[in-house]
Amino acid sequence: MTRSSNEGKTSHAIAANLSELKLKKILIDKMERNKLIHRSDQQKTLYKALIDPYETDKVILDTYEDTVTIKRRQDDEDDEEEPSAGSN
């Protein structure tokens, strides 16, 4: 039961990170469209501070999103089987 609880928290954390990643992507796109990143050194620095962690997070989430999706499917299949096994 503890393992399942921890896995649920992990799935929730990944979902939250995906939402945050999508919001960062929207901000980056707007900055690029409005050419905000070319106006001053401070804006260039802020853009770089946003884009570097975004790229790292994207790679990590792209790598682990498939793992979590597969694990979630396996857990769903296990949940479907449990009532039958418990009715003995």
XYZ file of C-alpha atoms in Angstrom:
88
model
C 0.000 0.000 0.000
C 2.859 2.395 0.733
C 4.404 1.689 -2.632
C 1.145 2.489 -4.422
C 0.808 5.725 -2.458
C 4.344 6.778 -3.384
C 3.745 5.911 -7.033
C 0.605 8.045 -6.987
C 2.579 10.958 -5.576
C 5.226 10.454 -8.264
C 2.602 10.432 -11.020
C 1.053 13.583 -9.567
C 4.450 15.289 -9.396
C 5.170 14.408 -13.015
C 1.760 15.725 -14.091
C 2.442 18.962 -12.199
C 5.851 19.245 -13.838
C 4.271 18.709 -17.262
C 1.818 21.533 -16.581
C 4.638 23.787 -15.432
C 6.650 22.845 -18.513
C 3.722 23.764 -20.779
C 3.399 27.143 -19.058
C 7.118 27.792 -19.463
C 6.846 26.895 -23.153
C 3.999 29.392 -23.610
C 6.108 32.110 -21.955
C 9.158 31.262 -24.071
C 7.093 31.335 -27.272
C 5.637 34.746 -26.377
C 9.066 36.123 -25.543
C 10.447 34.891 -28.862
C 7.482 36.201 -30.898
C 7.676 39.639 -29.287
C 11.460 39.766 -29.669
C 11.726 40.507 -25.958
C 14.926 38.517 -25.723
C 16.851 40.971 -27.925
C 16.111 44.256 -26.142
C 18.619 44.358 -23.301
C 21.319 42.312 -21.636
C 19.084 41.822 -18.607
C 16.285 40.377 -20.762
C 18.763 38.113 -22.563
C 20.011 36.886 -19.188
C 16.471 36.252 -17.950
C 15.597 34.418 -21.165
C 18.672 32.210 -20.820
C 17.809 31.559 -17.163
C 14.376 30.370 -18.316
C 15.376 28.389 -21.405
C 18.256 26.363 -19.927
C 16.238 24.678 -17.143
C 13.278 24.332 -19.537
C 15.368 22.294 -21.966
C 16.715 20.119 -19.139
C 13.239 19.543 -17.674
C 11.866 18.730 -21.119
C 14.481 16.030 -21.694
C 13.872 14.510 -18.258
C 10.085 14.543 -18.586
C 10.186 13.224 -22.152
C 12.329 10.350 -20.893
C 10.225 9.478 -17.849
C 6.747 10.306 -19.179
C 6.685 7.066 -21.184
C 7.788 5.088 -18.117
C 5.039 6.590 -15.967
C 2.422 6.031 -18.691
C 3.409 2.366 -18.999
C 3.431 1.966 -15.189
C 0.030 3.663 -14.928
C -1.412 1.226 -17.499
C 0.017 -1.717 -15.554
C -1.467 -0.366 -12.313
C -4.853 0.062 -14.012
C -4.717 -3.539 -15.221
C -3.770 -4.700 -11.706
C -6.693 -2.734 -10.229
C -9.064 -4.466 -12.630
C -7.753 -7.885 -11.566
C -7.762 -7.299 -7.778
C -11.541 -7.589 -7.156
C -11.613 -11.015 -8.790
C -8.657 -12.250 -6.764
C -10.123 -10.926 -3.502
C -13.500 -12.634 -3.888
C -12.140 -16.126 -3.067
